[in-house]
Short mmCIF file of C-alpha atoms in Angstrom, two decimals:
data_model
loop_
_atom_site.label_atom_id
_atom_site.label_comp_id
_atom_site.label_asym_id
_atom_site.label_seq_id
_atom_site.Cartn_x
_atom_site.Cartn_y
_atom_site.Cartn_z
CA MET A 1 -67.89 -13.07 7.59
CA ASN A 2 -71.32 -14.09 6.29
CA LYS A 3 -72.33 -11.43 3.86
CA THR A 4 -76.02 -11.91 3.15
CA LEU A 5 -76.40 -8.67 1.31
CA VAL A 6 -79.14 -6.57 -0.09
CA ASN A 7 -81.46 -8.01 -2.71
CA TRP A 8 -79.06 -7.37 -5.54
CA LEU A 9 -81.00 -9.15 -8.24
CA ALA A 10 -83.07 -6.09 -9.06
CA LEU A 11 -79.91 -4.01 -9.23
CA VAL A 12 -78.20 -6.47 -11.53
CA TRP A 13 -81.08 -6.46 -13.98
CA LEU A 14 -81.12 -2.69 -13.71
CA ALA A 15 -77.46 -2.78 -14.67
CA PHE A 16 -78.32 -4.84 -17.74
CA PHE A 17 -81.06 -2.39 -18.63
CA VAL A 18 -78.79 0.62 -18.29
CA SER A 19 -76.25 -1.21 -20.41
CA GLY A 20 -78.80 -1.60 -23.18
CA CYS A 21 -78.47 -5.39 -23.41
CA SER A 22 -81.13 -7.23 -25.33
CA GLN A 23 -82.06 -10.86 -25.74
CA SER A 24 -80.65 -10.95 -29.27
CA ALA A 25 -78.95 -13.92 -30.90
CA GLN A 26 -75.62 -12.18 -30.38
CA ILE A 27 -75.88 -12.32 -26.60
CA ILE A 28 -75.72 -15.56 -24.64
CA SER A 29 -77.68 -15.28 -21.38
CA LEU A 30 -77.08 -17.88 -18.68
CA SER A 31 -78.48 -18.18 -15.16
CA GLY A 32 -78.49 -20.72 -12.38
CA ASN A 33 -77.99 -21.42 -8.70
CA THR A 34 -74.73 -21.60 -6.75
CA MET A 35 -73.29 -20.82 -3.31
CA GLY A 36 -76.73 -20.45 -1.79
CA THR A 37 -77.61 -17.71 -4.27
CA THR A 38 -78.03 -17.20 -8.02
CA TYR A 39 -75.80 -16.30 -10.94
CA HIS A 40 -76.51 -14.37 -14.14
CA ILE A 41 -74.15 -14.09 -17.08
CA LYS A 42 -74.32 -12.04 -20.27
CA VAL A 43 -71.62 -12.79 -22.85
CA VAL A 44 -71.16 -11.51 -26.39
CA GLN A 45 -71.22 -14.40 -28.84
CA SER A 46 -67.95 -15.40 -30.49
CA GLU A 47 -66.84 -18.17 -32.82
CA GLN A 48 -64.64 -19.72 -30.14
CA LEU A 49 -67.45 -20.12 -27.61
CA PRO A 50 -69.08 -23.55 -27.32
CA GLU A 51 -72.84 -23.73 -27.61
CA ALA A 52 -74.73 -22.27 -24.66
CA SER A 53 -75.60 -25.59 -23.00
CA LEU A 54 -71.97 -26.74 -23.05
CA LEU A 55 -70.72 -23.39 -21.77
CA GLN A 56 -73.22 -23.49 -18.91
CA ALA A 57 -72.23 -27.07 -18.06
CA GLU A 58 -68.57 -25.98 -17.87
CA ILE A 59 -69.45 -23.04 -15.63
CA ASP A 60 -71.70 -25.12 -13.37
CA LEU A 61 -68.99 -27.74 -12.97
CA ALA A 62 -66.42 -25.09 -12.03
CA LEU A 63 -68.76 -23.50 -9.47
CA GLU A 64 -69.62 -26.90 -7.99
CA LYS A 65 -65.90 -27.43 -7.48
CA VAL A 66 -65.68 -24.16 -5.53
CA ASN A 67 -68.58 -25.28 -3.35
CA ASP A 68 -66.93 -28.64 -2.73
CA GLN A 69 -63.81 -26.80 -1.67
CA MET A 70 -65.08 -23.84 0.39
CA SER A 71 -68.72 -24.30 1.42
CA THR A 72 -69.44 -24.33 5.15
CA TYR A 73 -72.82 -25.94 4.46
CA ARG A 74 -71.40 -29.07 2.81
CA PRO A 75 -70.07 -31.37 5.53
CA ASP A 76 -67.56 -33.02 3.19
CA SER A 77 -66.09 -29.81 1.74
CA GLU A 78 -62.43 -29.10 2.37
CA LEU A 79 -63.32 -26.20 4.64
CA SER A 80 -65.90 -28.16 6.64
CA ARG A 81 -63.43 -30.98 7.20
CA PHE A 82 -60.88 -28.46 8.43
CA ASN A 83 -63.40 -26.78 10.74
CA SER A 84 -64.40 -30.10 12.32
CA MET A 85 -60.88 -31.36 13.00
CA SER A 86 -58.92 -30.99 16.23
CA HIS A 87 -55.98 -28.60 16.53
CA GLU A 88 -53.42 -31.40 16.50
CA GLU A 89 -54.19 -32.25 12.89
CA THR A 90 -53.08 -30.85 9.54
CA ILE A 91 -55.12 -31.03 6.36
CA SER A 92 -54.04 -30.72 2.74
CA VAL A 93 -56.34 -28.43 0.76
CA SER A 94 -56.59 -27.65 -2.92
CA LYS A 95 -54.61 -24.92 -4.59
CA ASP A 96 -57.79 -22.86 -4.90
CA THR A 97 -58.72 -23.09 -1.22
CA ALA A 98 -55.17 -22.23 -0.19
CA PHE A 99 -55.23 -19.27 -2.59
CA VAL A 100 -58.46 -17.86 -1.13
CA ILE A 101 -57.35 -18.40 2.48
CA LYS A 102 -54.03 -16.69 1.70
CA GLU A 103 -55.93 -13.67 0.37
CA GLY A 104 -58.07 -13.68 3.51
CA LEU A 105 -54.93 -13.56 5.64
CA HIS A 106 -53.56 -10.71 3.52
CA LEU A 107 -56.79 -8.70 3.76
CA TYR A 108 -56.79 -9.15 7.53
CA GLU A 109 -53.38 -7.50 7.70
CA VAL A 110 -54.03 -4.65 5.27
CA THR A 111 -57.43 -3.78 6.81
CA ASP A 112 -56.11 -3.80 10.38
CA GLY A 113 -58.27 -6.78 11.29
CA ALA A 114 -61.54 -5.45 9.86
CA LEU A 115 -61.86 -8.56 7.65
CA ASP A 116 -61.41 -11.78 9.62
CA ILE A 117 -62.21 -15.13 8.00
CA THR A 118 -62.33 -16.75 11.48
CA LEU A 119 -65.30 -14.60 12.53
CA GLY A 120 -67.89 -17.40 12.28
CA PRO A 121 -68.61 -17.92 16.01
CA LEU A 122 -69.45 -14.23 16.47
CA VAL A 123 -71.66 -14.13 13.36
CA ASN A 124 -73.54 -17.17 14.67
CA LEU A 125 -73.82 -15.65 18.16
CA TRP A 126 -75.60 -12.60 16.78
CA GLY A 127 -78.01 -14.75 14.76
CA PHE A 128 -76.69 -14.21 11.23
CA GLY A 129 -75.31 -17.70 10.68
CA PRO A 130 -76.85 -21.18 10.94
CA ASP A 131 -77.81 -20.53 14.59
CA LYS A 132 -81.09 -18.87 15.53
CA ARG A 133 -81.37 -15.19 16.37
CA PRO A 134 -80.67 -14.55 20.08
CA THR A 135 -83.68 -13.81 22.26
CA GLU A 136 -81.73 -11.07 24.02
CA VAL A 137 -78.59 -9.05 23.38
CA PRO A 138 -75.56 -11.20 24.29
CA SER A 139 -73.70 -10.16 27.43
CA GLU A 140 -70.09 -9.00 27.37
CA ASP A 141 -69.07 -12.33 28.90
CA ILE A 142 -70.85 -14.35 26.20
CA ILE A 143 -69.34 -12.17 23.48
CA ALA A 144 -65.88 -12.61 25.01
CA LYS A 145 -66.31 -16.40 25.03
CA ALA A 146 -67.31 -16.40 21.35
CA LYS A 147 -64.47 -14.04 20.50
CA ALA A 148 -62.01 -16.44 22.16
CA LYS A 149 -62.93 -18.97 19.46
CA THR A 150 -61.77 -16.58 16.73
CA GLY A 151 -58.34 -15.27 15.75
CA ILE A 152 -56.20 -15.28 12.62
CA GLU A 153 -53.17 -15.99 14.80
CA TYR A 154 -54.53 -19.52 15.35
CA LEU A 155 -54.74 -20.25 11.61
CA HIS A 156 -51.64 -21.55 9.83
CA LEU A 157 -51.15 -22.03 6.11
CA VAL A 158 -47.91 -23.46 4.72
CA GLY A 159 -48.15 -24.19 1.02
CA ASN A 160 -51.39 -26.16 0.82
CA LYS A 161 -51.14 -27.47 4.40
CA LEU A 162 -53.72 -25.97 6.75
CA SER A 163 -53.71 -26.29 10.53
CA LYS A 164 -54.98 -24.51 13.65
CA THR A 165 -53.77 -24.04 17.19
CA ASN A 166 -57.23 -23.38 18.60
CA PRO A 167 -59.55 -26.41 18.38
CA ASP A 168 -62.63 -24.15 18.24
CA LEU A 169 -61.37 -22.16 15.25
CA TYR A 170 -63.94 -21.98 12.45
CA VAL A 171 -63.00 -20.54 9.06
CA ASP A 172 -65.74 -18.98 6.92
CA LEU A 173 -64.75 -17.72 3.45
CA SER A 174 -68.17 -16.34 2.48
CA SER A 175 -66.80 -12.77 2.52
CA ILE A 176 -64.53 -13.57 -0.44
CA ALA A 177 -65.59 -16.96 -1.88
CA LYS A 178 -68.44 -15.54 -3.97
CA GLY A 179 -65.99 -13.09 -5.46
CA PHE A 180 -63.62 -15.96 -6.18
CA GLY A 181 -66.48 -17.74 -7.95
CA VAL A 182 -66.99 -14.68 -10.16
CA ASP A 183 -63.27 -14.71 -10.97
CA VAL A 184 -63.48 -18.40 -11.88
CA VAL A 185 -66.34 -17.78 -14.33
CA ALA A 186 -64.58 -14.72 -15.78
CA GLY A 187 -61.49 -16.88 -16.31
CA ILE A 188 -63.53 -19.40 -18.30
CA LEU A 189 -64.90 -16.65 -20.55
CA ASP A 190 -61.45 -15.08 -20.93
CA LYS A 191 -60.20 -18.44 -22.16
CA TYR A 192 -62.56 -18.17 -25.13
CA LYS A 193 -61.35 -14.63 -25.92
CA VAL A 194 -64.82 -13.10 -26.04
CA SER A 195 -65.19 -9.37 -26.69
CA GLY A 196 -67.45 -8.64 -23.74
CA TYR A 197 -69.23 -10.14 -20.74
CA LEU A 198 -70.97 -9.36 -17.47
CA VAL A 199 -70.84 -11.99 -14.72
CA GLU A 200 -72.87 -11.74 -11.51
CA ILE A 201 -73.02 -14.08 -8.52
CA GLY A 202 -75.14 -12.99 -5.58
CA GLY A 203 -74.56 -9.32 -6.34
CA GLU A 204 -70.83 -9.50 -7.03
CA LEU A 205 -70.05 -8.52 -10.62
CA SER A 206 -67.24 -8.60 -13.13
CA VAL A 207 -67.39 -6.88 -16.49
CA TYR A 208 -65.08 -6.97 -19.48
CA GLY A 209 -64.95 -5.43 -22.92
CA ASN A 210 -67.96 -3.90 -24.61
CA LYS A 211 -71.54 -4.54 -25.60
CA ILE A 212 -72.48 -5.62 -29.11
CA ASP A 213 -72.63 -2.01 -30.31
CA GLY A 214 -69.14 -1.30 -28.98
CA ALA A 215 -70.33 0.85 -26.09
CA PRO A 216 -68.94 0.10 -22.62
CA TRP A 217 -70.97 -1.72 -19.99
CA ARG A 218 -72.60 0.55 -17.41
CA VAL A 219 -73.69 -0.45 -13.94
CA ALA A 220 -76.21 1.24 -11.66
CA ILE A 221 -75.32 1.58 -7.98
CA GLU A 222 -78.40 1.45 -5.79
CA GLN A 223 -79.21 4.08 -3.19
CA PRO A 224 -79.01 2.42 0.25
CA ASP A 225 -82.64 3.03 1.19
CA VAL A 226 -84.61 0.19 2.72
CA ASP A 227 -87.91 1.59 1.48
CA ASP A 228 -87.09 2.57 -2.11
CA ARG A 229 -85.09 1.27 -5.05
CA GLU A 230 -83.49 4.29 -6.64
CA ILE A 231 -80.25 4.71 -8.56
CA GLN A 232 -77.59 6.64 -6.67
CA GLN A 233 -74.96 6.58 -9.38
CA VAL A 234 -74.28 5.04 -12.79
CA ILE A 235 -70.68 4.01 -13.44
CA ALA A 236 -68.72 2.73 -16.42
CA PRO A 237 -66.41 0.29 -14.58
CA GLY A 238 -64.19 -0.70 -17.51
CA ASP A 239 -62.58 -4.12 -17.21
CA ASN A 240 -63.12 -4.50 -13.48
CA ALA A 241 -65.01 -6.39 -10.83
CA ILE A 242 -67.56 -4.52 -8.74
CA ALA A 243 -68.44 -5.48 -5.17
CA THR A 244 -70.92 -3.68 -2.95
CA SER A 245 -71.57 -4.25 0.74
CA GLY A 246 -74.27 -2.64 2.86
CA ASP A 247 -76.16 -3.07 6.10
CA TYR A 248 -79.47 -1.46 5.28
CA ARG A 249 -81.50 -4.58 4.45
CA ASN A 250 -80.01 -7.41 6.49
CA TYR A 251 -80.56 -6.53 10.13
CA TYR A 252 -83.02 -7.03 12.97
CA GLU A 253 -84.40 -4.84 15.71
CA GLU A 254 -84.52 -5.70 19.41
CA ASP A 255 -85.76 -3.37 22.16
CA GLY A 256 -85.68 -0.43 19.78
CA ARG A 257 -82.07 -1.08 18.71
CA GLN A 258 -81.05 -2.07 15.20
CA PHE A 259 -78.42 -4.81 14.82
CA SER A 260 -76.49 -5.11 11.56
CA HIS A 261 -75.37 -8.45 10.12
CA LEU A 262 -71.89 -6.96 9.76
CA ILE A 263 -69.84 -7.75 12.87
CA ASP A 264 -66.65 -5.93 13.81
CA PRO A 265 -64.10 -8.71 14.45
CA ARG A 266 -62.12 -6.45 16.75
CA ASP A 267 -64.77 -5.96 19.43
CA GLY A 268 -67.35 -8.64 18.56
CA TYR A 269 -70.28 -6.24 18.14
CA PRO A 270 -72.40 -5.34 15.09
CA ILE A 271 -71.25 -2.17 13.37
CA ASP A 272 -72.92 1.07 14.46
CA HIS A 273 -72.04 4.04 12.28
CA ARG A 274 -73.41 6.14 9.42
CA LEU A 275 -71.73 4.31 6.53
CA ALA A 276 -74.55 2.55 4.66
CA SER A 277 -72.92 1.23 1.48
CA VAL A 278 -69.46 0.58 0.03
CA THR A 279 -68.70 -0.12 -3.63
CA VAL A 280 -65.22 -1.28 -4.63
CA LEU A 281 -63.73 -1.69 -8.11
CA HIS A 282 -60.79 -4.06 -8.54
CA LYS A 283 -59.37 -6.41 -11.16
CA GLN A 284 -60.21 -9.37 -8.91
CA SER A 285 -63.76 -9.84 -7.65
CA MET A 286 -62.46 -11.78 -4.65
CA VAL A 287 -60.38 -8.81 -3.54
CA ALA A 288 -63.14 -6.28 -4.21
CA ASP A 289 -65.52 -8.50 -2.22
CA GLY A 290 -63.22 -8.59 0.80
CA TYR A 291 -62.47 -4.87 0.79
CA ALA A 292 -66.17 -3.99 0.53
CA THR A 293 -66.95 -6.01 3.65
CA ALA A 294 -63.94 -4.67 5.56
CA MET A 295 -64.74 -1.06 4.73
CA MET A 296 -68.28 -1.41 6.03
CA VAL A 297 -66.62 -2.30 9.32
CA LEU A 298 -64.02 0.48 9.15
CA GLY A 299 -66.41 3.35 8.47
CA THR A 300 -66.04 6.34 6.16
CA GLU A 301 -62.83 8.06 7.27
CA LYS A 302 -60.72 4.93 7.71
CA SER A 303 -62.02 3.46 4.43
CA LEU A 304 -61.05 6.58 2.48
CA ALA A 305 -57.62 6.55 4.13
CA LEU A 306 -57.15 2.87 3.25
CA ALA A 307 -58.27 3.53 -0.32
CA GLU A 308 -55.70 6.27 -0.76
CA GLN A 309 -53.00 4.09 0.82
CA GLU A 310 -53.76 1.12 -1.45
CA ASN A 311 -54.87 3.15 -4.51
CA LEU A 312 -58.32 1.56 -4.40
CA ALA A 313 -61.33 2.76 -6.37
CA ILE A 314 -64.16 3.05 -3.84
CA MET A 315 -67.51 4.80 -3.51
CA LEU A 316 -69.03 5.28 -0.06
CA ILE A 317 -72.62 6.27 0.70
CA GLU A 318 -73.15 7.65 4.19
CA LYS A 319 -76.48 8.16 5.94
CA GLN A 320 -77.31 11.75 6.87
CA ASP A 321 -80.26 13.17 8.79
CA ASP A 322 -81.69 14.54 5.54
CA GLY A 323 -80.59 11.91 3.03
CA PHE A 324 -77.25 10.55 1.87
CA GLU A 325 -73.76 11.87 1.19
CA VAL A 326 -71.46 10.24 -1.35
CA PHE A 327 -67.68 10.02 -1.08
CA TYR A 328 -65.28 8.87 -3.83
CA SER A 329 -61.64 7.93 -3.64
CA ASP A 330 -59.46 9.59 -6.27
CA ALA A 331 -59.10 6.25 -8.10
CA PHE A 332 -62.90 5.88 -8.41
CA LYS A 333 -63.68 9.28 -9.93
CA PRO A 334 -62.76 8.38 -13.55
CA PHE A 335 -65.48 5.69 -13.57
CA VAL A 336 -68.32 8.01 -12.55
CA GLU A 337 -70.81 8.87 -15.28
CA GLN A 338 -71.53 12.61 -15.33
#
């Protein structure tokens, strides 16, 4: 699912501010563009790290590789070549692409179909993909025709061999590929055995270790209010990735109705419930990314049940008539700053 989220850049810099980071010689600060968005990295200097320009070149090269593998906007990427082929063919993909697709298949199963990496035709139909916004709400028949082009059951992965039994099947990994990119960058920094870092790509974060003064990193979770930028909660996430999904900034209105960019794969319609924001902590940013999207589809009760079942650390913010109500899973509570 395309997950063009809230404007997270302000939140990320707020997270840096709360963490007390400064532009000192002991902090390397890197930023750039990737995956149709931006990245920002703060890493505590160490003797094993190469100089900043070489480190950034290594990171940029690794992220370019991810784009060449999984971008749906690059016609020669592995994923684009798969999407354009007929169902009689099989394509060999890289280990990384196979790994991300395998996780997408797993998340589909564990979320009862709330995360579906074949959702592209429905996202495009509702105007949140490359196609233009519809001039009127799609009919049930049009939605059914788009839905017929989706379906995990038509996607087959054996080792690194990828095939499909529906020629119209279109795989979109944007719900988890950004998270995978964060994991890739974190892996590079782990290789140099640094004492602390914060990595952000398009709002997905991963933190490790401590700041220069030995204090833990802290991250501010934004209140899901389209009109204001206020902190809902500050957390100390430990050595975890943090992914947040919400529907309160990326939507459009038609005939007095509000349509979210988050589409429920099970019925083909934009979500319509009170859950406004989901934050997930996990060791892997890719996994946190996928769960955050899926839980926005599932809603509050089912997300809390899934979190307890899978021992996931999640924070949900639900819209109320007079403000917001916050829900935490048991696994999330230790990370909340009092």
